[in-house]
Tab-separated table of C-alpha atoms and ligand atoms in Angstrom:
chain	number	residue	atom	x	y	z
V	29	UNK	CA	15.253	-6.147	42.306
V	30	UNK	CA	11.956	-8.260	42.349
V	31	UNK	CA	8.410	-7.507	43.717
V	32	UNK	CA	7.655	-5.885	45.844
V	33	UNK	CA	10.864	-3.091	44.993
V	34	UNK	CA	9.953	-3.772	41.304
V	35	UNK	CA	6.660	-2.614	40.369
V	36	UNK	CA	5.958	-1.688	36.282
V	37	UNK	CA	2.172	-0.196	37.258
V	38	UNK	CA	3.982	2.878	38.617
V	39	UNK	CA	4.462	4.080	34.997
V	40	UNK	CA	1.163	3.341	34.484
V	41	UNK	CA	-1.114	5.012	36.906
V	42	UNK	CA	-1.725	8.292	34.722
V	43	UNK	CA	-2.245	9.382	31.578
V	44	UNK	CA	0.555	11.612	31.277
V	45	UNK	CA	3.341	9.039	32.641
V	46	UNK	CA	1.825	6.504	30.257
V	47	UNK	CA	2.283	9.070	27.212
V	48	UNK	CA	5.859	9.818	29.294
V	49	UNK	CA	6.884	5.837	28.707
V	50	UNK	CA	5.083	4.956	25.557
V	51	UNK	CA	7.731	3.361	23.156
V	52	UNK	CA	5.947	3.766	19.734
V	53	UNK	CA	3.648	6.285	18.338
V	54	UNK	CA	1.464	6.850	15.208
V	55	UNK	CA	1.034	10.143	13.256
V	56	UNK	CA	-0.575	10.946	10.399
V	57	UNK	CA	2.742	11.716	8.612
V	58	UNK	CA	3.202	7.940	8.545
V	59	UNK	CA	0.311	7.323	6.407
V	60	UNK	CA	-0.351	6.489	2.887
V	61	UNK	CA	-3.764	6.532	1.388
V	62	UNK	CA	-4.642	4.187	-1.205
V	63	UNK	CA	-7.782	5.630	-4.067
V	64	UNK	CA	-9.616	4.094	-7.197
V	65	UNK	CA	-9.406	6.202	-9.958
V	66	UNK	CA	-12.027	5.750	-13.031
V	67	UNK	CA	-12.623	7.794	-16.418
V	68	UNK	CA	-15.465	9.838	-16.724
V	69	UNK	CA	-16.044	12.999	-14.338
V	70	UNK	CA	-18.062	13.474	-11.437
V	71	UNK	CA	-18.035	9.656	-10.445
V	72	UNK	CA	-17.967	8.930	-6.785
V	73	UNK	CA	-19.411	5.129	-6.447
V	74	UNK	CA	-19.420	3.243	-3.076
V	75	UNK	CA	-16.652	0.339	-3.548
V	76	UNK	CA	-19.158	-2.438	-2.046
V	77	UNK	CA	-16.276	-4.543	-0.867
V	78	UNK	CA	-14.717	-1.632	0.854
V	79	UNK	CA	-17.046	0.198	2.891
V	80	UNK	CA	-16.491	4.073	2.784
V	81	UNK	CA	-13.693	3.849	-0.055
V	82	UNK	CA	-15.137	4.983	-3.622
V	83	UNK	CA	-14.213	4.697	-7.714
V	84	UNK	CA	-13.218	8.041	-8.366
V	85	UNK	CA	-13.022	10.235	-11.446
V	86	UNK	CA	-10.328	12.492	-11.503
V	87	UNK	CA	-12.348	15.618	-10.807
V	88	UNK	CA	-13.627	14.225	-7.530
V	89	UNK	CA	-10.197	12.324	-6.842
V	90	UNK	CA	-8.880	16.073	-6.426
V	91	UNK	CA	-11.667	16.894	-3.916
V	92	UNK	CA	-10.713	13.794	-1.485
V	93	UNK	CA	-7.231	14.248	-1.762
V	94	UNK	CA	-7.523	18.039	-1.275
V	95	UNK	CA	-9.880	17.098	1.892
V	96	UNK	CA	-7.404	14.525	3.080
V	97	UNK	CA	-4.412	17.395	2.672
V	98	UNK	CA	-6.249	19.290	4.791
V	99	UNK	CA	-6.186	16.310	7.285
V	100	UNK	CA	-2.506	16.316	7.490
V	101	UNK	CA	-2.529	12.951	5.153
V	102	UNK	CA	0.296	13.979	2.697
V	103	UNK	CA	0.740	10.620	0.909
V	104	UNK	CA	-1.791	9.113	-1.288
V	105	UNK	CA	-1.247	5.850	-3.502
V	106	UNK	CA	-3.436	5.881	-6.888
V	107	UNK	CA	-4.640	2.778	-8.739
V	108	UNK	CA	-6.331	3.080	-11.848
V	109	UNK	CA	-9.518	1.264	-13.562
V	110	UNK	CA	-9.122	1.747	-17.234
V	111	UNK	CA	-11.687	2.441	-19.772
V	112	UNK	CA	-10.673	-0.822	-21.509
V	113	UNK	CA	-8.754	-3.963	-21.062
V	114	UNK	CA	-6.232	-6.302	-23.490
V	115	UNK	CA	-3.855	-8.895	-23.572
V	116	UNK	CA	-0.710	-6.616	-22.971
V	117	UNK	CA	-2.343	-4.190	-20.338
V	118	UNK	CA	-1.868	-1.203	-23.002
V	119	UNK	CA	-3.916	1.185	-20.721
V	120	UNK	CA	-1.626	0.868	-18.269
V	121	UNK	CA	1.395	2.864	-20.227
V	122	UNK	CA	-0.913	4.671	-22.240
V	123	UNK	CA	0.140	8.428	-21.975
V	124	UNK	CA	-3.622	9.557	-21.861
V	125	UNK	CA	-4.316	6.279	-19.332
V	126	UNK	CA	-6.552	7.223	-16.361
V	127	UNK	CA	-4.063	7.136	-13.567
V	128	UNK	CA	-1.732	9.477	-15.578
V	129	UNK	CA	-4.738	12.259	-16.482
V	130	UNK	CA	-5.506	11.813	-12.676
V	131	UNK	CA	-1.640	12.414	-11.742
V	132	UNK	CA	-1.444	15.958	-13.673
V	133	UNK	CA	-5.202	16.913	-12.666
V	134	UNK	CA	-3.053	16.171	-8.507
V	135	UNK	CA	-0.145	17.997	-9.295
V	136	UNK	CA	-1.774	20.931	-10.723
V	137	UNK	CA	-4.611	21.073	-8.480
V	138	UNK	CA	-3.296	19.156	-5.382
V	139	UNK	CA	0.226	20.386	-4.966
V	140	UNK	CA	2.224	18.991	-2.088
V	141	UNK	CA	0.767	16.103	-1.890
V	142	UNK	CA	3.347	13.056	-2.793
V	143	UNK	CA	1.797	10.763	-5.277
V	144	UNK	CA	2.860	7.735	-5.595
V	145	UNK	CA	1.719	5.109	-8.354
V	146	UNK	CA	1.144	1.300	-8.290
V	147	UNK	CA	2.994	-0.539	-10.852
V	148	UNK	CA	1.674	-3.763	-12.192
V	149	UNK	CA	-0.459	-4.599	-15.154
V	150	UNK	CA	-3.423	-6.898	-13.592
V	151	UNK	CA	-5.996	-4.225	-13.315
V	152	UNK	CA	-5.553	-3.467	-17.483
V	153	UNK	CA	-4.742	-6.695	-18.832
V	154	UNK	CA	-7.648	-8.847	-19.755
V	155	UNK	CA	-7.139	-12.310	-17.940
V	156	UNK	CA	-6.247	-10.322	-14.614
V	157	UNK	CA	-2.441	-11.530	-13.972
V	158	UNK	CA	0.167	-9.311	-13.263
V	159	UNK	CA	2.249	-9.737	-16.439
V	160	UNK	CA	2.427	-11.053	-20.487
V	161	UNK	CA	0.820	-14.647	-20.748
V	162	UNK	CA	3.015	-17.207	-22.549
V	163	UNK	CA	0.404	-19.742	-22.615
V	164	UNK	CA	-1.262	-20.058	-19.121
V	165	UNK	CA	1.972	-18.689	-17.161
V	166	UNK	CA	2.939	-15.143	-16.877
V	167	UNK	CA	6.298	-14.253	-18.825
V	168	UNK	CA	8.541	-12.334	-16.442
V	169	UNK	CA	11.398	-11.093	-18.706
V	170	UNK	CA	8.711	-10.474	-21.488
V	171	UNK	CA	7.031	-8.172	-18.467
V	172	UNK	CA	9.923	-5.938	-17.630
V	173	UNK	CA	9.476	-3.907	-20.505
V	174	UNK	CA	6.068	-3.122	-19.491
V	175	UNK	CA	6.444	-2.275	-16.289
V	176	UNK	CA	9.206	-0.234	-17.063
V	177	UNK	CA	6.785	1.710	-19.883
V	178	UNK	CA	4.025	2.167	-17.395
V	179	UNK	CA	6.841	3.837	-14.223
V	180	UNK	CA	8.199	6.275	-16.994
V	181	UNK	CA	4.759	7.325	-17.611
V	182	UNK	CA	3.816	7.730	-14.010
V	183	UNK	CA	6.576	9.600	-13.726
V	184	UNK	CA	6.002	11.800	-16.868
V	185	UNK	CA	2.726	12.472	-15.544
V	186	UNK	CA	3.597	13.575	-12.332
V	187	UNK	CA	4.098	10.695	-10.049
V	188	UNK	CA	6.899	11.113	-7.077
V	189	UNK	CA	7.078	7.192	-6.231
V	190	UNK	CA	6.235	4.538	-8.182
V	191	UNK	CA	5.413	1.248	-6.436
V	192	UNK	CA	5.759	-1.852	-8.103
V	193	UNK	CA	3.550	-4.613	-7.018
V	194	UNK	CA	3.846	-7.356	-9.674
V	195	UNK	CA	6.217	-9.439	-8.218
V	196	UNK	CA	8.473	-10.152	-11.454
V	197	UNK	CA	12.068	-11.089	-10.939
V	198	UNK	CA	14.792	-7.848	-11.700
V	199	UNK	CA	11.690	-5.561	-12.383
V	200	UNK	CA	13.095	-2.708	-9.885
V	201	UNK	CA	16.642	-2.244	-11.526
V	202	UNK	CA	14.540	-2.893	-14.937
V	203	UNK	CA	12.177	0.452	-13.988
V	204	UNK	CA	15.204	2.161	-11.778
V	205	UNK	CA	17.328	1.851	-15.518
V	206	UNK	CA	14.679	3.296	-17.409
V	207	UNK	CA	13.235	5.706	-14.997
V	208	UNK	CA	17.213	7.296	-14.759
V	209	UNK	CA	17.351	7.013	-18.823
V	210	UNK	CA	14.433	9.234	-19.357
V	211	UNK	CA	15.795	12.301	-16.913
V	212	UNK	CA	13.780	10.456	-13.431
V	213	UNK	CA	16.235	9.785	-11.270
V	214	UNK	CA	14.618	11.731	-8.447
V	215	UNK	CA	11.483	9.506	-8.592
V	216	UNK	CA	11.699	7.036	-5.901
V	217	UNK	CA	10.789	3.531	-6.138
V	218	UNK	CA	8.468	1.739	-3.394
V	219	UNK	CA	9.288	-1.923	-3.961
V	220	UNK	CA	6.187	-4.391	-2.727
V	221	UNK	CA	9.399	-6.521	-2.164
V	222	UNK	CA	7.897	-9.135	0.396
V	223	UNK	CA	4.087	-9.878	-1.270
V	224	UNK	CA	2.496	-12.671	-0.540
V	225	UNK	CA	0.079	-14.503	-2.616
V	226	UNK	CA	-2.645	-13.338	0.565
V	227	UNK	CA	-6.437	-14.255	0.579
V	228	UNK	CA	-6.703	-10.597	2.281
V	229	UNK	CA	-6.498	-8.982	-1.008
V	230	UNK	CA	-10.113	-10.520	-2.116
V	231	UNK	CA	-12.052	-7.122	-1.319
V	232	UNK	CA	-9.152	-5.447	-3.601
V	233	UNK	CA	-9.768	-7.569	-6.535
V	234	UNK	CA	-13.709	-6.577	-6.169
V	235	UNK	CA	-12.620	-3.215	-6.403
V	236	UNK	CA	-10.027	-2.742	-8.787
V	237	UNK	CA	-11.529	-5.586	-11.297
V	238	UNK	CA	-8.647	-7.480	-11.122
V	239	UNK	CA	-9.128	-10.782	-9.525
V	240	UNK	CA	-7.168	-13.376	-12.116
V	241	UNK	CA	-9.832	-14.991	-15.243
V	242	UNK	CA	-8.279	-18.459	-13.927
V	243	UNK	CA	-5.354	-19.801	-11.966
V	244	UNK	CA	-4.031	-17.760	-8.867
V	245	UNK	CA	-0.738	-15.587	-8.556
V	246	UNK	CA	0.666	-17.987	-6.410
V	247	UNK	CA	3.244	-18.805	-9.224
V	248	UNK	CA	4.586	-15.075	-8.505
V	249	UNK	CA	3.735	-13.596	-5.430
V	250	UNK	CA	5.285	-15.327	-2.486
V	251	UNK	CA	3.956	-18.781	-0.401
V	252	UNK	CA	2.527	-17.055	2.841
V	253	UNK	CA	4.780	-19.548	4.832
V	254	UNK	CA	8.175	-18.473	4.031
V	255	UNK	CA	9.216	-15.593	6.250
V	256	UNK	CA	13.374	-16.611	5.130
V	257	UNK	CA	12.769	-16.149	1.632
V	258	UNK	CA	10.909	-12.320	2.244
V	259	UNK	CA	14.512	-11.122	3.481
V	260	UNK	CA	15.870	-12.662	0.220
V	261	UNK	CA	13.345	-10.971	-1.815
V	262	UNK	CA	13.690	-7.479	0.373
V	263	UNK	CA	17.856	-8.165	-0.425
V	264	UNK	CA	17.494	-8.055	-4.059
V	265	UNK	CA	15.229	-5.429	-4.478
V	266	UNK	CA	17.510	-3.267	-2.325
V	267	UNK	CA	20.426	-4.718	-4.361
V	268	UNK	CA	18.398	-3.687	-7.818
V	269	UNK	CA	17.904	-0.305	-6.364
V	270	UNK	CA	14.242	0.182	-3.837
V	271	UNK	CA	14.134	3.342	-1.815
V	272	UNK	CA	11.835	1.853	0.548
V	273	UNK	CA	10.955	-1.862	0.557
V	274	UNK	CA	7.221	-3.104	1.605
V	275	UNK	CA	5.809	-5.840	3.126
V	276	UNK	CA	2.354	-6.877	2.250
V	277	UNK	CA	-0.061	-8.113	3.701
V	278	UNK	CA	0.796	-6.143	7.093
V	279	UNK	CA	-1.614	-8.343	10.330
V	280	UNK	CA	-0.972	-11.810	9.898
V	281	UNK	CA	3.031	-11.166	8.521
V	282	UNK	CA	4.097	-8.992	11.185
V	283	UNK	CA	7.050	-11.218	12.108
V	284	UNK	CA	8.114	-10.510	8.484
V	285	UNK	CA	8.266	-6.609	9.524
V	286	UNK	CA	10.288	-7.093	12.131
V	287	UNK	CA	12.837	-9.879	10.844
V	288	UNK	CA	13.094	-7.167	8.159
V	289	UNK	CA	13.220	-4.510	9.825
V	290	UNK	CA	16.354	-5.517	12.253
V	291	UNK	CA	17.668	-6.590	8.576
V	292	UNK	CA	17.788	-3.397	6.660
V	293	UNK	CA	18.388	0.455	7.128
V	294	UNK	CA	15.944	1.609	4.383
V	295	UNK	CA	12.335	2.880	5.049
V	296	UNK	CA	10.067	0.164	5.602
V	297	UNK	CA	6.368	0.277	4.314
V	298	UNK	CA	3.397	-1.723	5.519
V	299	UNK	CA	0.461	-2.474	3.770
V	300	UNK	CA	-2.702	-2.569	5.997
V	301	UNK	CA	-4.643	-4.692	3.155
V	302	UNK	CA	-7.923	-4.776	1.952
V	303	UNK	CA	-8.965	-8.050	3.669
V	304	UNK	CA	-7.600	-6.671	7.144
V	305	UNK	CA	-9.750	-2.913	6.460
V	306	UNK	CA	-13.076	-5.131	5.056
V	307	UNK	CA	-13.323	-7.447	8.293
V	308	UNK	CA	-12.769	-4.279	10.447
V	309	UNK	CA	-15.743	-2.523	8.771
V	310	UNK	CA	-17.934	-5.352	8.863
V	311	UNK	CA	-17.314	-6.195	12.723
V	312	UNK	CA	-17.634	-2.757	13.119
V	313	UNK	CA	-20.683	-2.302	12.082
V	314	UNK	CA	-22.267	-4.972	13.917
V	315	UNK	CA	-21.416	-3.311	16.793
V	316	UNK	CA	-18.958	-6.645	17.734
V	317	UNK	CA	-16.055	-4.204	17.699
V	318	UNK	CA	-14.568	-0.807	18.599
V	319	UNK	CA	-13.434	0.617	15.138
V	320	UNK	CA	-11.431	3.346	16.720
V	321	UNK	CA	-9.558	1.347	19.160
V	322	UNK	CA	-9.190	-1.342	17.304
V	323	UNK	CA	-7.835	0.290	13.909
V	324	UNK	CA	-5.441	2.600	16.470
V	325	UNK	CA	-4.508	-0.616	18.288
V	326	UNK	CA	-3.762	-2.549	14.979
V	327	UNK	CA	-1.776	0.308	13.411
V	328	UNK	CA	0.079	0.724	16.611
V	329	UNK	CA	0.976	-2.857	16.771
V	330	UNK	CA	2.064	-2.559	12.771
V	331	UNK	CA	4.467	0.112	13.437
V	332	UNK	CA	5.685	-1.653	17.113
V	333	UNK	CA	6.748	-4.730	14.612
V	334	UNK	CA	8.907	-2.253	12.850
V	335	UNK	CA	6.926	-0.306	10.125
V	336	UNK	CA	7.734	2.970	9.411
V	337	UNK	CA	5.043	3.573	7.084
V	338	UNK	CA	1.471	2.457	6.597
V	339	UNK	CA	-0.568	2.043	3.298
V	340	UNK	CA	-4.012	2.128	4.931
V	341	UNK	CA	-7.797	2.994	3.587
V	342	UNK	CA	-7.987	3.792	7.400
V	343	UNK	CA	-5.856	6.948	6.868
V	344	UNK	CA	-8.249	9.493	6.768
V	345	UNK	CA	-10.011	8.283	9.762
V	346	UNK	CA	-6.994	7.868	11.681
V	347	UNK	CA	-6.243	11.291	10.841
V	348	UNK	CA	-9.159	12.315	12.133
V	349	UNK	CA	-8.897	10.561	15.557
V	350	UNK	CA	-5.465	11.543	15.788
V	351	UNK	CA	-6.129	15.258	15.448
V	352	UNK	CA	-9.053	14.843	18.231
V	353	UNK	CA	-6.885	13.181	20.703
V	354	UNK	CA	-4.817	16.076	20.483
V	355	UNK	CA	-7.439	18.798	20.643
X	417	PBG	C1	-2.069	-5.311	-7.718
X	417	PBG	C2	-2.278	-5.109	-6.270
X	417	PBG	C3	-3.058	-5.861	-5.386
X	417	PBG	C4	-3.067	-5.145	-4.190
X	417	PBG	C5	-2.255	-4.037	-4.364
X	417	PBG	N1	-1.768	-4.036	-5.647
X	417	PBG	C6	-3.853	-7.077	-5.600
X	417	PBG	C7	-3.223	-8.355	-5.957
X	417	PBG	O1	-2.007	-8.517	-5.955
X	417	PBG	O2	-3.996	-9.239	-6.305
X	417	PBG	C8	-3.849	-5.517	-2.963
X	417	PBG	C9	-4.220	-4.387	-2.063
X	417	PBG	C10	-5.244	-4.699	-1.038
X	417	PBG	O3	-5.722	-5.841	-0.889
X	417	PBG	O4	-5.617	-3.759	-0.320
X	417	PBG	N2	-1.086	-6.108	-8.109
């Protein structure tokens, strides 16, 4: 039945049929909100890198998270600055660490609110990779251990899902092993299962101090040209034990969402990085963009590939525009 019987812009003509037809949709239920978490109290600085994101104490940590809450954003993703930095990350396990303060300060003052943690040492250790150093590589058996140390404590503090983001080899049936040993087995893990070694993560680095003293990470995260070898990695780590696998970076690797996607039945996360947020912002405020139709249209297009769930510093504001389209 061609044209002229066949005519798609019948389904188009209102607003209504449109919402009638329309194949995907975003809520704020889908949404994860990634925060910076400092010592001290009553910090909130202005992450330059990431306009309208901020270093947090723990104190005022409470107050966005309570304000997203109230938002309908129920998911928030901490990462942690420490006080110091070392060799071995210590901070990063340390029961008194900032990210584990900040996750009893949530669960006491935010309740309801899932927390989830990232796992990975580069923001405490001080040559910035995401493991041990044995000489200038990064040890990834010596590692486990680590990791391992810093989920239990996550979890001990509070923490619903951990979220490693290292990129080790074996590190989720590692942390799954010792998270069930310690009386965790209800915490779920968030494996950053396909993570690519992604110049979109530069505005991160700025924020959470973490970009590497030398080298790169591309001997660990993955060679932003393989999309075959992300459904390997996504394999093992549900093999080893993920409750929901990631992919990361989220604009430029949505063909890895969707191969992955039609490959697996568990949750799949997204992460909307800090590269993709930063050159949003900046267009934005130039006035060379829409940031509201283009973040909408973005996040759409992330969840049309085959997300289920976004990481996004967006999520607040998308909360926002999502409760005023409704209203
Ligand atoms: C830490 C980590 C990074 C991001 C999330 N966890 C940085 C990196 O791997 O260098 C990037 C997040 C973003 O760019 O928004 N391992």
């Amino acid at each position: 039945m061609p044209f002229p019987q066949e005519r798609p812009r019948r389904l188009r003509r209102t607003p209504i049929l449109r919402n009638l037809v329309r194949e995907t949709s975003l809520a704020t239920s889908d949404l994860i909100w990634p925060l910076f978490v400092v010592p001290g109290s009553n910090v909130k600085t202005p992450i330059a890198s990431l306009a309208g994101q901020y270093h947090l104490s723990a104190d005022k940590l409470v107050d966005e998270v309570k304000t997203a809450r109230d938002l309908g954003v129920m998911a928030v993703i901490i990462f942690g600055l420490p006080e110091a930095k070392d060799e071995v990350g210590s901070q990063a396990y340390a029961p008194n660490g900032v990210v584990q303060q900040a996750l009893e300060k949530l669960k006491a003052e935010a309740p309801g609110v899932v927390l989830m943690t990232d796992v990975c040492l580069c923001e405490y250790t001080s040559h910035g990779h995401c493991g041990l150093l044995k000489g200038e590589e990064v040890d990834n058996d010596a590692t486990l251990d680590l990791l391992a140390r810093q989920a239990v404590s996550h979890a001990r503090a509070g923490a619903d899902v951990v979220a490693p983001s290292d990129m080790m080899d074996g590190r989720v049936a590692r942390i799954r092993e010792a998270l069930d040993e310690d009386g965790f087995s209800h915490v779920a893990i968030m494996s950053y299962a396909a993570k690519y070694a992604s110049a979109f993560y530069g505005p991160f680095r700025e924020a959470a101090q973490s970009a590497p003293a030398f080298g790169d990470r591309r001997g660990y995260q993955m060679d932003p040209a393989n999309a075959r070898e992300a459904l390997r990695e996504v394999r093992l780590d549900v093999e080893e034990g993920a409750d929901i696998v990631m992919v990361k970076p989220a604009m430029a690797y949505m063909d890895v969402i969707r191969r992955v996607r039609d490959r697996v039945d568990l949750p799949l996360a997204a992460y909307n990085v800090s590269g993709e947020y930063a050159m949003i912002k900046a267009a934005a405020e130039r006035g060379w963009i829409d940031e509201k139709a283009i973040v909408l249209e973005l996040l759409t297009g992330i969840k049309r590939a085959g997300a289920d769930l976004i990481l996004t510093y967006f999520a607040p504001a998308v909360a926002r525009w999502l409760r005023e389209a409704q209203a």
